[in-house]
Amino acid sequence: MTGARRVAGAGAVLALGLLFGTTNAAAQTDDEYEKVLPFIGHWDSDVVVPDGQDRGNCGGRTGDAGEKLLNCSLPVDQLPLNARGEAWLKYVDIMQSPTTVECAQLGLPALLTDGAYISASPGRIDMQHPTNGFVSRTIWLNGGGPKPLPGQFFQHGFSTGRFDGNDFVIETDRFTFDPDGMDDHLHMASSVNKKVTERYQLIDDEHLRIIITLDDPTFLTRPFTWAILWRKTQGGPAPAYRSCDAESARREVEFAYPGTKYQDAR
């Protein structure tokens, strides 16, 4: 075979390889599209069911003023806190809550109780949560996306996603320490060891079940699992101008909230 024929033959093999590679990539993209499509849209957590989505009203826990805490984002009465977790709740006061006095965004998993607007592009899913301070999350699919550096942490963690049959599963780790990281009403912290797994199951075209597993061996004796429901609604998050001033938030707590756990803290 002459040199010219070798080059031509090699070129044909390369072209064939590129053709099959492109075909496989297109097939993967089409398959991904078909699986992702039912999840795209605006999902609201305000679901009307016989018992509502009451998660125990913070398990009878009380605030600094002795008031009963309400509307926690998880069933606190079943939360398997270890001795360190119980010690944290005895120690923490409302002035240490970043969502209350520092305008911090809600953490995960609490922000899931506000629903989400889900969109997608090849290799990623984007979730926008219309909470106090709009939260945008990127979920990287099938091992794609950037790779965090050792020791790199994020308030809402680093999320990867995959399909398990028809279920969409998100695993998130690499969280920063957050004094409100498990729940912002309970003011239960989470550590850099926190891992959150979300399993999204389509009940029908209009309803989603999200099975949440929270693991944080710093504060929990074991991983804890519960579920919430979302309902698909029209449109997306309502347009709004969102603003928060941390100094004003702190002053409001200092002068309007009657509870004081530490007398020298204000």
PDB file of C-alpha atoms in Angstrom:
ATOM      1  CA  MET A   1       0.000   0.000   0.000  1.00  0.00           C
ATOM      2  CA  THR A   2       1.351   3.399  -0.941  1.00  0.00           C
ATOM      3  CA  GLY A   3       1.728   6.221   1.532  1.00  0.00           C
ATOM      4  CA  ALA A   4      -1.193   8.054  -0.045  1.00  0.00           C
ATOM      5  CA  ARG A   5      -3.441   4.990   0.315  1.00  0.00           C
ATOM      6  CA  ARG A   6      -2.384   4.530   3.949  1.00  0.00           C
ATOM      7  CA  VAL A   7      -3.325   8.134   4.678  1.00  0.00           C
ATOM      8  CA  ALA A   8      -6.627   7.733   2.841  1.00  0.00           C
ATOM      9  CA  GLY A   9      -7.376   4.492   4.719  1.00  0.00           C
ATOM     10  CA  ALA A  10      -6.524   6.051   8.063  1.00  0.00           C
ATOM     11  CA  GLY A  11      -8.702   9.022   7.219  1.00  0.00           C
ATOM     12  CA  ALA A  12     -11.631   6.754   6.405  1.00  0.00           C
ATOM     13  CA  VAL A  13     -11.248   4.889   9.711  1.00  0.00           C
ATOM     14  CA  LEU A  14     -11.064   8.189  11.605  1.00  0.00           C
ATOM     15  CA  ALA A  15     -14.129   9.527   9.816  1.00  0.00           C
ATOM     16  CA  LEU A  16     -16.024   6.301  10.575  1.00  0.00           C
ATOM     17  CA  GLY A  17     -15.004   6.513  14.225  1.00  0.00           C
ATOM     18  CA  LEU A  18     -16.164  10.107  14.440  1.00  0.00           C
ATOM     19  CA  LEU A  19     -19.444   9.156  12.782  1.00  0.00           C
ATOM     20  CA  PHE A  20     -20.153   6.353  15.255  1.00  0.00           C
ATOM     21  CA  GLY A  21     -18.960   8.502  18.154  1.00  0.00           C
ATOM     22  CA  THR A  22     -21.333  11.276  17.131  1.00  0.00           C
ATOM     23  CA  THR A  23     -24.168   8.787  16.693  1.00  0.00           C
ATOM     24  CA  ASN A  24     -23.589   7.334  20.168  1.00  0.00           C
ATOM     25  CA  ALA A  25     -23.418  10.810  21.717  1.00  0.00           C
ATOM     26  CA  ALA A  26     -26.646  11.769  19.962  1.00  0.00           C
ATOM     27  CA  ALA A  27     -28.321   8.582  21.194  1.00  0.00           C
ATOM     28  CA  GLN A  28     -27.181   9.289  24.751  1.00  0.00           C
ATOM     29  CA  THR A  29     -28.474  12.860  24.492  1.00  0.00           C
ATOM     30  CA  ASP A  30     -31.843  11.671  23.139  1.00  0.00           C
ATOM     31  CA  ASP A  31     -32.172   9.109  25.936  1.00  0.00           C
ATOM     32  CA  GLU A  32     -31.258  11.725  28.534  1.00  0.00           C
ATOM     33  CA  TYR A  33     -33.784  14.145  27.030  1.00  0.00           C
ATOM     34  CA  GLU A  34     -36.613  11.613  27.187  1.00  0.00           C
ATOM     35  CA  LYS A  35     -35.891  10.868  30.843  1.00  0.00           C
ATOM     36  CA  VAL A  36     -35.422  14.487  31.921  1.00  0.00           C
ATOM     37  CA  LEU A  37     -38.431  15.925  30.065  1.00  0.00           C
ATOM     38  CA  PRO A  38     -41.177  14.889  32.565  1.00  0.00           C
ATOM     39  CA  PHE A  39     -39.309  16.643  35.394  1.00  0.00           C
ATOM     40  CA  ILE A  40     -38.976  19.997  33.616  1.00  0.00           C
ATOM     41  CA  GLY A  41     -41.353  22.711  34.796  1.00  0.00           C
ATOM     42  CA  HIS A  42     -42.516  24.650  37.829  1.00  0.00           C
ATOM     43  CA  TRP A  43     -43.120  22.473  40.878  1.00  0.00           C
ATOM     44  CA  ASP A  44     -44.885  23.794  43.978  1.00  0.00           C
ATOM     45  CA  SER A  45     -44.636  22.228  47.427  1.00  0.00           C
ATOM     46  CA  ASP A  46     -48.099  23.498  48.434  1.00  0.00           C
ATOM     47  CA  VAL A  47     -49.841  20.160  47.937  1.00  0.00           C
ATOM     48  CA  VAL A  48     -53.326  19.597  49.339  1.00  0.00           C
ATOM     49  CA  VAL A  49     -53.553  16.120  50.870  1.00  0.00           C
ATOM     50  CA  PRO A  50     -55.779  14.860  53.717  1.00  0.00           C
ATOM     51  CA  ASP A  51     -53.156  15.394  56.408  1.00  0.00           C
ATOM     52  CA  GLY A  52     -51.311  18.220  54.679  1.00  0.00           C
ATOM     53  CA  GLN A  53     -47.529  18.049  54.838  1.00  0.00           C
ATOM     54  CA  ASP A  54     -47.286  18.685  58.573  1.00  0.00           C
ATOM     55  CA  ARG A  55     -43.876  17.449  59.682  1.00  0.00           C
ATOM     56  CA  GLY A  56     -44.547  17.538  63.419  1.00  0.00           C
ATOM     57  CA  ASN A  57     -44.267  21.295  64.001  1.00  0.00           C
ATOM     58  CA  CYS A  58     -40.666  21.003  65.162  1.00  0.00           C
ATOM     59  CA  GLY A  59     -41.343  18.075  67.464  1.00  0.00           C
ATOM     60  CA  GLY A  60     -42.433  20.208  70.418  1.00  0.00           C
ATOM     61  CA  ARG A  61     -39.098  22.019  70.559  1.00  0.00           C
ATOM     62  CA  THR A  62     -39.183  25.564  71.915  1.00  0.00           C
ATOM     63  CA  GLY A  63     -37.385  28.800  71.106  1.00  0.00           C
ATOM     64  CA  ASP A  64     -35.353  31.123  73.326  1.00  0.00           C
ATOM     65  CA  ALA A  65     -38.537  32.770  74.663  1.00  0.00           C
ATOM     66  CA  GLY A  66     -40.175  29.421  75.403  1.00  0.00           C
ATOM     67  CA  GLU A  67     -42.470  29.614  72.389  1.00  0.00           C
ATOM     68  CA  LYS A  68     -43.344  26.465  70.484  1.00  0.00           C
ATOM     69  CA  LEU A  69     -41.368  26.317  67.240  1.00  0.00           C
ATOM     70  CA  LEU A  70     -43.497  25.787  64.122  1.00  0.00           C
ATOM     71  CA  ASN A  71     -43.234  24.813  60.455  1.00  0.00           C
ATOM     72  CA  CYS A  72     -39.944  22.954  60.474  1.00  0.00           C
ATOM     73  CA  SER A  73     -38.943  21.512  57.115  1.00  0.00           C
ATOM     74  CA  LEU A  74     -38.472  17.942  58.374  1.00  0.00           C
ATOM     75  CA  PRO A  75     -40.119  15.682  60.998  1.00  0.00           C
ATOM     76  CA  VAL A  76     -38.073  16.843  63.978  1.00  0.00           C
ATOM     77  CA  ASP A  77     -39.760  14.454  66.408  1.00  0.00           C
ATOM     78  CA  GLN A  78     -38.109  11.567  64.517  1.00  0.00           C
ATOM     79  CA  LEU A  79     -34.753  13.236  63.820  1.00  0.00           C
ATOM     80  CA  PRO A  80     -32.038  10.903  65.240  1.00  0.00           C
ATOM     81  CA  LEU A  81     -29.825  13.502  66.919  1.00  0.00           C
ATOM     82  CA  ASN A  82     -26.772  12.217  68.755  1.00  0.00           C
ATOM     83  CA  ALA A  83     -25.422  13.721  71.982  1.00  0.00           C
ATOM     84  CA  ARG A  84     -23.521  16.361  70.022  1.00  0.00           C
ATOM     85  CA  GLY A  85     -26.719  17.338  68.183  1.00  0.00           C
ATOM     86  CA  GLU A  86     -28.665  17.690  71.427  1.00  0.00           C
ATOM     87  CA  ALA A  87     -25.825  19.725  72.907  1.00  0.00           C
ATOM     88  CA  TRP A  88     -25.936  22.038  69.884  1.00  0.00           C
ATOM     89  CA  LEU A  89     -29.649  22.772  70.418  1.00  0.00           C
ATOM     90  CA  LYS A  90     -28.982  23.612  74.059  1.00  0.00           C
ATOM     91  CA  TYR A  91     -26.159  25.940  73.023  1.00  0.00           C
ATOM     92  CA  VAL A  92     -27.561  27.745  69.966  1.00  0.00           C
ATOM     93  CA  ASP A  93     -29.682  30.900  70.196  1.00  0.00           C
ATOM     94  CA  ILE A  94     -31.550  32.905  67.587  1.00  0.00           C
ATOM     95  CA  MET A  95     -28.736  35.454  67.247  1.00  0.00           C
ATOM     96  CA  GLN A  96     -26.552  32.697  65.779  1.00  0.00           C
ATOM     97  CA  SER A  97     -29.046  31.967  62.996  1.00  0.00           C
ATOM     98  CA  PRO A  98     -27.586  33.223  59.682  1.00  0.00           C
ATOM     99  CA  THR A  99     -30.955  32.985  57.905  1.00  0.00           C
ATOM    100  CA  THR A 100     -32.599  35.103  60.626  1.00  0.00           C
ATOM    101  CA  VAL A 101     -30.027  37.800  61.337  1.00  0.00           C
ATOM    102  CA  GLU A 102     -27.552  37.710  58.422  1.00  0.00           C
ATOM    103  CA  CYS A 103     -29.849  37.408  55.363  1.00  0.00           C
ATOM    104  CA  ALA A 104     -28.315  34.029  54.503  1.00  0.00           C
ATOM    105  CA  GLN A 105     -30.023  31.774  51.984  1.00  0.00           C
ATOM    106  CA  LEU A 106     -31.844  28.667  53.127  1.00  0.00           C
ATOM    107  CA  GLY A 107     -29.742  25.534  53.186  1.00  0.00           C
ATOM    108  CA  LEU A 108     -30.399  22.081  51.796  1.00  0.00           C
ATOM    109  CA  PRO A 109     -32.679  20.229  52.515  1.00  0.00           C
ATOM    110  CA  ALA A 110     -34.860  23.045  53.943  1.00  0.00           C
ATOM    111  CA  LEU A 111     -35.130  24.877  50.615  1.00  0.00           C
ATOM    112  CA  LEU A 112     -36.889  21.855  49.067  1.00  0.00           C
ATOM    113  CA  THR A 113     -40.062  22.822  50.945  1.00  0.00           C
ATOM    114  CA  ASP A 114     -40.402  25.854  48.648  1.00  0.00           C
ATOM    115  CA  GLY A 115     -40.583  23.824  45.436  1.00  0.00           C
ATOM    116  CA  ALA A 116     -38.468  24.570  42.371  1.00  0.00           C
ATOM    117  CA  TYR A 117     -38.393  25.601  38.731  1.00  0.00           C
ATOM    118  CA  ILE A 118     -36.541  22.863  36.836  1.00  0.00           C
ATOM    119  CA  SER A 119     -34.858  23.306  33.468  1.00  0.00           C
ATOM    120  CA  ALA A 120     -32.158  21.295  31.712  1.00  0.00           C
ATOM    121  CA  SER A 121     -29.492  21.251  29.040  1.00  0.00           C
ATOM    122  CA  PRO A 122     -27.209  18.406  27.910  1.00  0.00           C
ATOM    123  CA  GLY A 123     -25.222  17.116  30.875  1.00  0.00           C
ATOM    124  CA  ARG A 124     -26.878  19.251  33.546  1.00  0.00           C
ATOM    125  CA  ILE A 125     -30.116  20.096  35.308  1.00  0.00           C
ATOM    126  CA  ASP A 126     -30.740  23.528  36.811  1.00  0.00           C
ATOM    127  CA  MET A 127     -33.056  24.020  39.773  1.00  0.00           C
ATOM    128  CA  GLN A 128     -34.179  27.468  40.892  1.00  0.00           C
ATOM    129  CA  HIS A 129     -35.735  27.675  44.349  1.00  0.00           C
ATOM    130  CA  PRO A 130     -37.898  30.776  45.005  1.00  0.00           C
ATOM    131  CA  THR A 131     -36.954  31.031  48.656  1.00  0.00           C
ATOM    132  CA  ASN A 132     -35.744  33.951  50.758  1.00  0.00           C
ATOM    133  CA  GLY A 133     -32.889  34.932  48.537  1.00  0.00           C
ATOM    134  CA  PHE A 134     -33.290  33.133  45.204  1.00  0.00           C
ATOM    135  CA  VAL A 135     -31.242  29.905  45.191  1.00  0.00           C
ATOM    136  CA  SER A 136     -29.963  28.397  41.934  1.00  0.00           C
ATOM    137  CA  ARG A 137     -28.497  24.888  41.912  1.00  0.00           C
ATOM    138  CA  THR A 138     -26.696  23.038  39.136  1.00  0.00           C
ATOM    139  CA  ILE A 139     -26.847  19.243  39.109  1.00  0.00           C
ATOM    140  CA  TRP A 140     -24.151  17.686  36.918  1.00  0.00           C
ATOM    141  CA  LEU A 141     -25.237  14.490  35.190  1.00  0.00           C
ATOM    142  CA  ASN A 142     -23.381  11.206  34.779  1.00  0.00           C
ATOM    143  CA  GLY A 143     -20.017  12.286  36.169  1.00  0.00           C
ATOM    144  CA  GLY A 144     -19.752  15.455  34.093  1.00  0.00           C
ATOM    145  CA  GLY A 145     -19.090  19.003  35.205  1.00  0.00           C
ATOM    146  CA  PRO A 146     -16.257  20.542  37.216  1.00  0.00           C
ATOM    147  CA  LYS A 147     -14.409  18.663  39.946  1.00  0.00           C
ATOM    148  CA  PRO A 148     -14.109  20.463  43.302  1.00  0.00           C
ATOM    149  CA  LEU A 149     -10.636  20.795  44.737  1.00  0.00           C
ATOM    150  CA  PRO A 150      -9.722  19.045  47.995  1.00  0.00           C
ATOM    151  CA  GLY A 151     -10.992  21.139  50.888  1.00  0.00           C
ATOM    152  CA  GLN A 152     -13.385  23.136  48.691  1.00  0.00           C
ATOM    153  CA  PHE A 153     -16.863  23.531  50.233  1.00  0.00           C
ATOM    154  CA  PHE A 154     -20.087  25.324  49.259  1.00  0.00           C
ATOM    155  CA  GLN A 155     -23.169  26.492  51.161  1.00  0.00           C
ATOM    156  CA  HIS A 156     -25.471  24.378  48.987  1.00  0.00           C
ATOM    157  CA  GLY A 157     -22.876  21.686  48.336  1.00  0.00           C
ATOM    158  CA  PHE A 158     -21.805  20.110  45.064  1.00  0.00           C
ATOM    159  CA  SER A 159     -24.536  18.114  43.327  1.00  0.00           C
ATOM    160  CA  THR A 160     -24.349  15.220  40.881  1.00  0.00           C
ATOM    161  CA  GLY A 161     -27.307  13.448  39.320  1.00  0.00           C
ATOM    162  CA  ARG A 162     -28.164  10.162  37.638  1.00  0.00           C
ATOM    163  CA  PHE A 163     -31.189   8.144  36.649  1.00  0.00           C
ATOM    164  CA  ASP A 164     -32.053   4.962  38.522  1.00  0.00           C
ATOM    165  CA  GLY A 165     -34.697   3.476  36.259  1.00  0.00           C
ATOM    166  CA  ASN A 166     -37.255   6.268  35.967  1.00  0.00           C
ATOM    167  CA  ASP A 167     -36.235   7.876  39.271  1.00  0.00           C
ATOM    168  CA  PHE A 168     -33.945  10.880  39.201  1.00  0.00           C
ATOM    169  CA  VAL A 169     -31.389  10.770  42.029  1.00  0.00           C
ATOM    170  CA  ILE A 170     -29.328  13.742  43.230  1.00  0.00           C
ATOM    171  CA  GLU A 171     -26.407  13.315  45.636  1.00  0.00           C
ATOM    172  CA  THR A 172     -24.953  16.426  47.249  1.00  0.00           C
ATOM    173  CA  ASP A 173     -21.925  16.752  49.519  1.00  0.00           C
ATOM    174  CA  ARG A 174     -19.060  19.221  50.150  1.00  0.00           C
ATOM    175  CA  PHE A 175     -21.187  21.514  52.320  1.00  0.00           C
ATOM    176  CA  THR A 176     -19.843  24.298  54.484  1.00  0.00           C
ATOM    177  CA  PHE A 177     -20.675  24.251  58.189  1.00  0.00           C
ATOM    178  CA  ASP A 178     -24.075  25.929  58.555  1.00  0.00           C
ATOM    179  CA  PRO A 179     -25.756  26.820  61.896  1.00  0.00           C
ATOM    180  CA  ASP A 180     -29.148  26.437  60.152  1.00  0.00           C
ATOM    181  CA  GLY A 181     -28.042  23.636  57.829  1.00  0.00           C
ATOM    182  CA  MET A 182     -30.593  20.997  58.842  1.00  0.00           C
ATOM    183  CA  ASP A 183     -33.463  23.354  59.542  1.00  0.00           C
ATOM    184  CA  ASP A 184     -33.704  27.136  59.853  1.00  0.00           C
ATOM    185  CA  HIS A 185     -36.680  27.152  62.253  1.00  0.00           C
ATOM    186  CA  LEU A 186     -35.127  24.640  64.622  1.00  0.00           C
ATOM    187  CA  HIS A 187     -31.683  26.260  64.121  1.00  0.00           C
ATOM    188  CA  MET A 188     -30.149  22.808  63.891  1.00  0.00           C
ATOM    189  CA  ALA A 189     -26.684  22.913  62.379  1.00  0.00           C
ATOM    190  CA  SER A 190     -25.058  20.696  59.784  1.00  0.00           C
ATOM    191  CA  SER A 191     -21.365  20.009  59.297  1.00  0.00           C
ATOM    192  CA  VAL A 192     -18.977  19.525  56.385  1.00  0.00           C
ATOM    193  CA  ASN A 193     -19.798  15.810  56.701  1.00  0.00           C
ATOM    194  CA  LYS A 194     -23.393  16.387  55.583  1.00  0.00           C
ATOM    195  CA  LYS A 195     -24.647  14.470  52.572  1.00  0.00           C
ATOM    196  CA  VAL A 196     -28.128  14.899  51.096  1.00  0.00           C
ATOM    197  CA  THR A 197     -29.680  12.401  48.688  1.00  0.00           C
ATOM    198  CA  GLU A 198     -32.856  13.372  46.810  1.00  0.00           C
ATOM    199  CA  ARG A 199     -34.821  10.724  44.920  1.00  0.00           C
ATOM    200  CA  TYR A 200     -37.430  12.214  42.581  1.00  0.00           C
ATOM    201  CA  GLN A 201     -40.276   9.843  41.700  1.00  0.00           C
ATOM    202  CA  LEU A 202     -43.052  10.760  39.276  1.00  0.00           C
ATOM    203  CA  ILE A 203     -46.391   9.726  40.770  1.00  0.00           C
ATOM    204  CA  ASP A 204     -48.173  10.974  37.649  1.00  0.00           C
ATOM    205  CA  ASP A 205     -47.727  13.825  35.168  1.00  0.00           C
ATOM    206  CA  GLU A 206     -48.633  16.423  37.800  1.00  0.00           C
ATOM    207  CA  HIS A 207     -47.163  15.084  41.052  1.00  0.00           C
ATOM    208  CA  LEU A 208     -43.658  14.323  42.303  1.00  0.00           C
ATOM    209  CA  ARG A 209     -42.570  12.451  45.398  1.00  0.00           C
ATOM    210  CA  ILE A 210     -39.155  13.511  46.727  1.00  0.00           C
ATOM    211  CA  ILE A 211     -37.572  11.012  49.105  1.00  0.00           C
ATOM    212  CA  ILE A 212     -34.865  12.821  51.064  1.00  0.00           C
ATOM    213  CA  THR A 213     -32.063  11.138  52.979  1.00  0.00           C
ATOM    214  CA  LEU A 214     -29.987  13.333  55.277  1.00  0.00           C
ATOM    215  CA  ASP A 215     -26.699  11.987  56.590  1.00  0.00           C
ATOM    216  CA  ASP A 216     -24.404  13.902  58.942  1.00  0.00           C
ATOM    217  CA  PRO A 217     -22.497  11.721  61.427  1.00  0.00           C
ATOM    218  CA  THR A 218     -21.343  14.841  63.266  1.00  0.00           C
ATOM    219  CA  PHE A 219     -24.883  15.408  64.578  1.00  0.00           C
ATOM    220  CA  LEU A 220     -26.938  12.294  63.701  1.00  0.00           C
ATOM    221  CA  THR A 221     -26.768   8.715  64.930  1.00  0.00           C
ATOM    222  CA  ARG A 222     -27.789   7.405  61.486  1.00  0.00           C
ATOM    223  CA  PRO A 223     -29.003   8.626  58.088  1.00  0.00           C
ATOM    224  CA  PHE A 224     -32.555   9.965  58.252  1.00  0.00           C
ATOM    225  CA  THR A 225     -35.131   9.572  55.469  1.00  0.00           C
ATOM    226  CA  TRP A 226     -38.498  11.248  54.880  1.00  0.00           C
ATOM    227  CA  ALA A 227     -40.563  12.382  51.881  1.00  0.00           C
ATOM    228  CA  ILE A 228     -42.349  15.464  50.558  1.00  0.00           C
ATOM    229  CA  LEU A 229     -44.682  16.065  47.611  1.00  0.00           C
ATOM    230  CA  TRP A 230     -44.551  18.588  44.785  1.00  0.00           C
ATOM    231  CA  ARG A 231     -47.312  19.532  42.349  1.00  0.00           C
ATOM    232  CA  LYS A 232     -46.689  20.882  38.839  1.00  0.00           C
ATOM    233  CA  THR A 233     -48.118  24.361  38.261  1.00  0.00           C
ATOM    234  CA  GLN A 234     -48.253  26.819  35.398  1.00  0.00           C
ATOM    235  CA  GLY A 235     -45.523  29.364  34.723  1.00  0.00           C
ATOM    236  CA  GLY A 236     -42.408  29.874  36.776  1.00  0.00           C
ATOM    237  CA  PRO A 237     -41.349  31.710  39.928  1.00  0.00           C
ATOM    238  CA  ALA A 238     -43.149  35.029  40.288  1.00  0.00           C
ATOM    239  CA  PRO A 239     -40.931  37.997  39.332  1.00  0.00           C
ATOM    240  CA  ALA A 240     -39.895  39.935  42.397  1.00  0.00           C
ATOM    241  CA  TYR A 241     -37.354  42.392  43.725  1.00  0.00           C
ATOM    242  CA  ARG A 242     -35.676  40.660  46.637  1.00  0.00           C
ATOM    243  CA  SER A 243     -33.666  42.568  49.188  1.00  0.00           C
ATOM    244  CA  CYS A 244     -32.450  41.996  52.734  1.00  0.00           C
ATOM    245  CA  ASP A 245     -30.388  44.148  55.068  1.00  0.00           C
ATOM    246  CA  ALA A 246     -28.499  42.172  57.713  1.00  0.00           C
ATOM    247  CA  GLU A 247     -28.234  45.064  60.178  1.00  0.00           C
ATOM    248  CA  SER A 248     -31.984  45.666  60.021  1.00  0.00           C
ATOM    249  CA  ALA A 249     -32.612  41.946  60.489  1.00  0.00           C
ATOM    250  CA  ARG A 250     -30.407  41.844  63.586  1.00  0.00           C
ATOM    251  CA  ARG A 251     -32.023  44.957  65.077  1.00  0.00           C
ATOM    252  CA  GLU A 252     -35.486  43.508  64.527  1.00  0.00           C
ATOM    253  CA  VAL A 253     -34.549  40.410  66.518  1.00  0.00           C
ATOM    254  CA  GLU A 254     -32.789  42.442  69.220  1.00  0.00           C
ATOM    255  CA  PHE A 255     -35.707  44.804  69.843  1.00  0.00           C
ATOM    256  CA  ALA A 256     -38.767  42.728  68.911  1.00  0.00           C
ATOM    257  CA  TYR A 257     -37.982  39.155  69.970  1.00  0.00           C
ATOM    258  CA  PRO A 258     -38.483  38.619  73.724  1.00  0.00           C
ATOM    259  CA  GLY A 259     -36.182  35.633  74.174  1.00  0.00           C
ATOM    260  CA  THR A 260     -32.596  36.030  75.398  1.00  0.00           C
ATOM    261  CA  LYS A 261     -30.531  32.931  76.083  1.00  0.00           C
ATOM    262  CA  TYR A 262     -27.290  34.839  76.652  1.00  0.00           C
ATOM    263  CA  GLN A 263     -27.663  38.157  78.459  1.00  0.00           C
ATOM    264  CA  ASP A 264     -24.412  39.615  77.123  1.00  0.00           C
ATOM    265  CA  ALA A 265     -25.002  38.588  73.501  1.00  0.00           C
ATOM    266  CA  ARG A 266     -26.840  41.730  72.338  1.00  0.00           C
TER     267      ARG A 266
END
